[in-house]
Coordinates of C-alpha atoms in Angstrom, one line a residue:
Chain A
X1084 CA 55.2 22.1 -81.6
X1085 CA 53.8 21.9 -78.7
X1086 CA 55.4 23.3 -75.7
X1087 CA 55.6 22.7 -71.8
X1088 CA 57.5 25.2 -69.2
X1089 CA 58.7 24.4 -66.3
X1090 CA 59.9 26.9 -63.5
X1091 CA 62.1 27.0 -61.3
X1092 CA 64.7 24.9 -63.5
X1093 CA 67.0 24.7 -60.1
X1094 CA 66.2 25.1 -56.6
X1095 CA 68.3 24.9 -53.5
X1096 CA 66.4 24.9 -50.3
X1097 CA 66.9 24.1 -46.3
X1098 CA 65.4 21.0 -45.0
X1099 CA 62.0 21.4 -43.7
X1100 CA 61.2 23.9 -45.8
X1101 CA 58.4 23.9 -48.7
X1102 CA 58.8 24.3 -52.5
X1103 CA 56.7 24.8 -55.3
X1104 CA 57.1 23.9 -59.3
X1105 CA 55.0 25.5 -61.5
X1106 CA 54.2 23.3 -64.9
X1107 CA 52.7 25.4 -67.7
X1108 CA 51.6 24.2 -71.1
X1109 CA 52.1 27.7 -73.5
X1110 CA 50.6 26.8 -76.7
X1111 CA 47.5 24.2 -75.4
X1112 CA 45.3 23.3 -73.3
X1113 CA 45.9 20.3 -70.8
X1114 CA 43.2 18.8 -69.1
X1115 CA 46.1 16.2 -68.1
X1116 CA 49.4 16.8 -66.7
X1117 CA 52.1 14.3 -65.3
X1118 CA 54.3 14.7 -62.5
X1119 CA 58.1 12.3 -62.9
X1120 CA 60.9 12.3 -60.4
X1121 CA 64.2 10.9 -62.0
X1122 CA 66.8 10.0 -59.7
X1123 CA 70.2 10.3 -61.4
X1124 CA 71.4 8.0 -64.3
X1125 CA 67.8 6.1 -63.6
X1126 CA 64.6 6.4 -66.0
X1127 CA 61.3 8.4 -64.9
X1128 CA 59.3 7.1 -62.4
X1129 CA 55.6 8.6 -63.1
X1130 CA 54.6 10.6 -59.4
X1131 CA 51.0 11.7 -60.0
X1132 CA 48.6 12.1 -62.6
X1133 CA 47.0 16.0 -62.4
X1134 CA 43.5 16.4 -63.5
X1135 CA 42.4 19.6 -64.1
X1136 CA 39.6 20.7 -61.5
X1137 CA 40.1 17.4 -59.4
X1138 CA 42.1 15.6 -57.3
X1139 CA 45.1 14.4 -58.8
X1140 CA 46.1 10.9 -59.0
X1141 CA 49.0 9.4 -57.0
X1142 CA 51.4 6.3 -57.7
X1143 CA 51.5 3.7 -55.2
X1144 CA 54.2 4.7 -52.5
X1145 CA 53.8 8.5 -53.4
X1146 CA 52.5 10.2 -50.5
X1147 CA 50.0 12.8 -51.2
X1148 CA 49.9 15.1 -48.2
X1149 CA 53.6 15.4 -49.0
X1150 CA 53.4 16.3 -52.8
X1151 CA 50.8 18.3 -53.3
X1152 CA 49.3 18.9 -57.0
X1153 CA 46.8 21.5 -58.1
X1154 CA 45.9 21.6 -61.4
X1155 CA 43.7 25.1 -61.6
X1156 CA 43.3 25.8 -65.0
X1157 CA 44.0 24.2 -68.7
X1158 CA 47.6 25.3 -68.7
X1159 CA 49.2 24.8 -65.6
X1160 CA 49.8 22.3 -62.6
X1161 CA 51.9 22.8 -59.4
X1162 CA 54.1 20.5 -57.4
X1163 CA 54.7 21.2 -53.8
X1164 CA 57.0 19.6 -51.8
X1165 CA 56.2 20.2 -48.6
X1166 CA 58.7 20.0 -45.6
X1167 CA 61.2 19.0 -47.7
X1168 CA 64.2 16.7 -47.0
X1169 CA 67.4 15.7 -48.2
X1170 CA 65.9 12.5 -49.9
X1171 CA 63.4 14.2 -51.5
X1172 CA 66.3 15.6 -53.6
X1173 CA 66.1 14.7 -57.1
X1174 CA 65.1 16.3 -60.7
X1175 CA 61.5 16.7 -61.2
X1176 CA 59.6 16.7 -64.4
X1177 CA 56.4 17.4 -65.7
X1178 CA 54.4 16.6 -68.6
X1179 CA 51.4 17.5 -70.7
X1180 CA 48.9 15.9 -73.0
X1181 CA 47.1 18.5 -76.0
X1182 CA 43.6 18.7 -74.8
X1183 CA 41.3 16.7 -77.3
X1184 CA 44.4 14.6 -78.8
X1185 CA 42.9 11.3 -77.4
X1186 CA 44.7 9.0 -74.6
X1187 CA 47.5 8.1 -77.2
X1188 CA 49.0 11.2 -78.2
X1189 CA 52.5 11.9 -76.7
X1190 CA 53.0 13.7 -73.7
X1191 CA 55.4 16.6 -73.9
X1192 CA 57.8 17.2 -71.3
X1193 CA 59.4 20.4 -69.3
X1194 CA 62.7 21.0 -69.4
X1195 CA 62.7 19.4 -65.5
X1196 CA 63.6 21.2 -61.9
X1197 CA 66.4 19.9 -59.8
X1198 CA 65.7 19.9 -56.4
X1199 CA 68.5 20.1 -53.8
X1200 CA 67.5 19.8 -50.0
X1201 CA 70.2 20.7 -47.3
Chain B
X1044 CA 60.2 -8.6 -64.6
X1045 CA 60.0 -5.0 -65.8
X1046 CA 57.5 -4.1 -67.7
X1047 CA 59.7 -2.4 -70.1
X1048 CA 63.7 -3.9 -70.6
X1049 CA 66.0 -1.3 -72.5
X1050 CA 70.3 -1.7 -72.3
X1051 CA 71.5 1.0 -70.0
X1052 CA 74.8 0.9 -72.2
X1053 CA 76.9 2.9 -72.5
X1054 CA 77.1 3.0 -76.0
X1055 CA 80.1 4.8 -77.9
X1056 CA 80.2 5.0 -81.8
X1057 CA 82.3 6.9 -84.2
X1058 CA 81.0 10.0 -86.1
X1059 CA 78.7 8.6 -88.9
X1060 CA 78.1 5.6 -87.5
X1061 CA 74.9 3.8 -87.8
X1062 CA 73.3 3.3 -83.9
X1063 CA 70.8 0.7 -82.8
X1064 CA 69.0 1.3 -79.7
X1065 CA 66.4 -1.4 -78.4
X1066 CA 63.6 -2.0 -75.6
X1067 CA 61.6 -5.0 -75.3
X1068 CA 57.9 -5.0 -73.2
X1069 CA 56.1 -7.8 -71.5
X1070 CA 52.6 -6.1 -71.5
X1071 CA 50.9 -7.0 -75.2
X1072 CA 48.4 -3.9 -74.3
X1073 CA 51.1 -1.8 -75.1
X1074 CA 50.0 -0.4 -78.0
X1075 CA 51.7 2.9 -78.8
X1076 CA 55.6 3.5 -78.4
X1077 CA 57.5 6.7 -78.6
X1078 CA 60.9 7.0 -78.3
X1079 CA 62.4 10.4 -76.3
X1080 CA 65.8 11.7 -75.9
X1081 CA 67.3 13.3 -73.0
X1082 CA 70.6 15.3 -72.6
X1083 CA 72.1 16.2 -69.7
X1084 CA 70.1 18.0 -66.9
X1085 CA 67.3 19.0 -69.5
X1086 CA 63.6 17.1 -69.7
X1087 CA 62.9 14.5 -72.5
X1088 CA 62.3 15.7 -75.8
X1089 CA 60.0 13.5 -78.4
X1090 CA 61.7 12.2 -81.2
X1091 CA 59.4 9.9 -82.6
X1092 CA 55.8 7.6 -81.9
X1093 CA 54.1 4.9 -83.7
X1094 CA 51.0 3.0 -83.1
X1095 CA 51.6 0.4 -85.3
X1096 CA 54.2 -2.6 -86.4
X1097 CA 56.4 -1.8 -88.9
X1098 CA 58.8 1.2 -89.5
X1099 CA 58.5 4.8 -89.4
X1100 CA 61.0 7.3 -90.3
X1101 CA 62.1 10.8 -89.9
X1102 CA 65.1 12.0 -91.6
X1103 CA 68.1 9.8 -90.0
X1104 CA 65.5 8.5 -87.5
X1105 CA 63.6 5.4 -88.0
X1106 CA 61.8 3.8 -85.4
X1107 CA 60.4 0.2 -85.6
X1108 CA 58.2 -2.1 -83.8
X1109 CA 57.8 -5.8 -83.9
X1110 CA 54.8 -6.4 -81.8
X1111 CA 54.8 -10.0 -82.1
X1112 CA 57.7 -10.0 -80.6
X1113 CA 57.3 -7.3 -78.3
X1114 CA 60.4 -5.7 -79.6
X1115 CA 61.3 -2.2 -80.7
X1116 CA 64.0 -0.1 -82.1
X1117 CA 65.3 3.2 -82.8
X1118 CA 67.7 3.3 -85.3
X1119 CA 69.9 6.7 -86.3
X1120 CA 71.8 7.3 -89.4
X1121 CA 75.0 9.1 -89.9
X1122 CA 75.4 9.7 -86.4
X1123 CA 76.7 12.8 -85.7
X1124 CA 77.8 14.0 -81.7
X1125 CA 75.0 16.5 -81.3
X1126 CA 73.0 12.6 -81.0
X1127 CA 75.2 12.2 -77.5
X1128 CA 72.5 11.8 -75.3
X1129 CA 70.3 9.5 -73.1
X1130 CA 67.7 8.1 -75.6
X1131 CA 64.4 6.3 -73.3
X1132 CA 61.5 4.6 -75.2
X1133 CA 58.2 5.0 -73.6
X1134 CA 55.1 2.7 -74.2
X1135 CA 51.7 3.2 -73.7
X1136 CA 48.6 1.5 -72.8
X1137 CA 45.6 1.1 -75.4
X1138 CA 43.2 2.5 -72.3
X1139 CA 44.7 5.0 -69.6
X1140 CA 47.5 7.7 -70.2
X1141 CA 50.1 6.1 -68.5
X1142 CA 53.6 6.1 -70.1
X1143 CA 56.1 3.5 -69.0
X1144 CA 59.6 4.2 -69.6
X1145 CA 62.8 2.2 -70.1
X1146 CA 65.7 3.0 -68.2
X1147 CA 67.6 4.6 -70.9
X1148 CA 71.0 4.1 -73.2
X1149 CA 73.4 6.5 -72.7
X1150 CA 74.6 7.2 -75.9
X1151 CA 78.2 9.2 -77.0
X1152 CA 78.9 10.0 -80.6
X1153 CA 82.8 10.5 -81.0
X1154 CA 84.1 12.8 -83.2

């Protein structure tokens, strides 16, 4: 099946500091990949929607300049939080659609990155 | 109103058990609905979709939708504790790729 990596799976960082999660699809292509931050014991709240080759597409109270997505090629997106704080703490996941599967195929999610700011 | 109402439990069953897990949606776009579960620390992992009303099964899995009642379920057979885990449906649009997720039953199968 189809299969999405995530790295890193943990990361531990100072405040103020940026990081950067890599999202890679490894057997497909993904013209579209999702970006979900999942606060503990709470569902998945859908961040951004990466386009491949444009601008991604951010979720109303998500700032932009402060999670950055690129989405360079067919198989991978990155998330960077950028000047990171203890709130921004939190598991971050990311998920792929199979180029050429149509809008209602199910996305396939990473195995997630918890993010710890101190 | 959420868009998409699923009982946080939790939910504790004995080994074997038969388990009924249940979301209801507002939105009657909602066309497609998948159903994902989630252990501890890890991502979501599919377990089943449908487009359609009416059940679908996968070995102890059946999922089934009522759309007229904007109603679906996830149903798991001879439960066993490898099944402990967050289970979230997920329902989608008929235009767009946006997922919207339930909040998710914690689930424990006791041995």
């Amino acid at each position: 099946g189809a299969v999405v990596s995530q790295h890193p799976s943990r990361v531990i960082c100072k405040s103020g500091t940026s990081v950067k999660i890599e999202c890679r699809s490894l057997d497909f292509q993904a013209t579209t990949m999702f970006w979900y931050r999942q606060f503990p014991k709470q569902s998945l709240m859908l961040m951004a929607t990466s386009n491949e080759g444009s601008k991604a597409t951010y979720e109303q109270g998500v700032e932009k300049d402060k999670f950055l997505i690129n989405h360079a090629s067919l198989t991978l997106s990155t998330l960077t939080v950028t000047s990171a704080h203890p709130e921004d703490s939190s598991f971050y996941i990311c998920s792929a659609r199979e180029f050429g599967t149509g809008s209602n195929s199910p996305l396939h999610f990473g195995n997630g990155t918890r993010l710890t700011v101190t | 109103q959420k868009e998409v109402e699923q009982d946080p439990g939790p939910l504790s069953v004995p080994e074997g058990a038969i388990v009924s897990l249940n979301c209801t949606y507002s939105n009657s776009a909602f066309q497609y609905f998948m159903w994902y579960r989630q252990y501890s620390r890890k991502g979501p992992e599919l377990l089943m979709y449908t487009y359609s009303s009416g059940n679908k099964e996968d070995g102890r899995f059946t999922a089934q939708v009522d759309k007229s009642s904007k109603y679906i379920s996830l149903f798991i057979r001879d439960s066993q504790p490898s099944d402990s885990a967050t289970y979230l449906c997920a329902i989608g649009e008929t235009s767009g790729s946006r997922l919207t997720f339930g909040e998710g039953t914690q689930l424990t199968v006791n041995p």
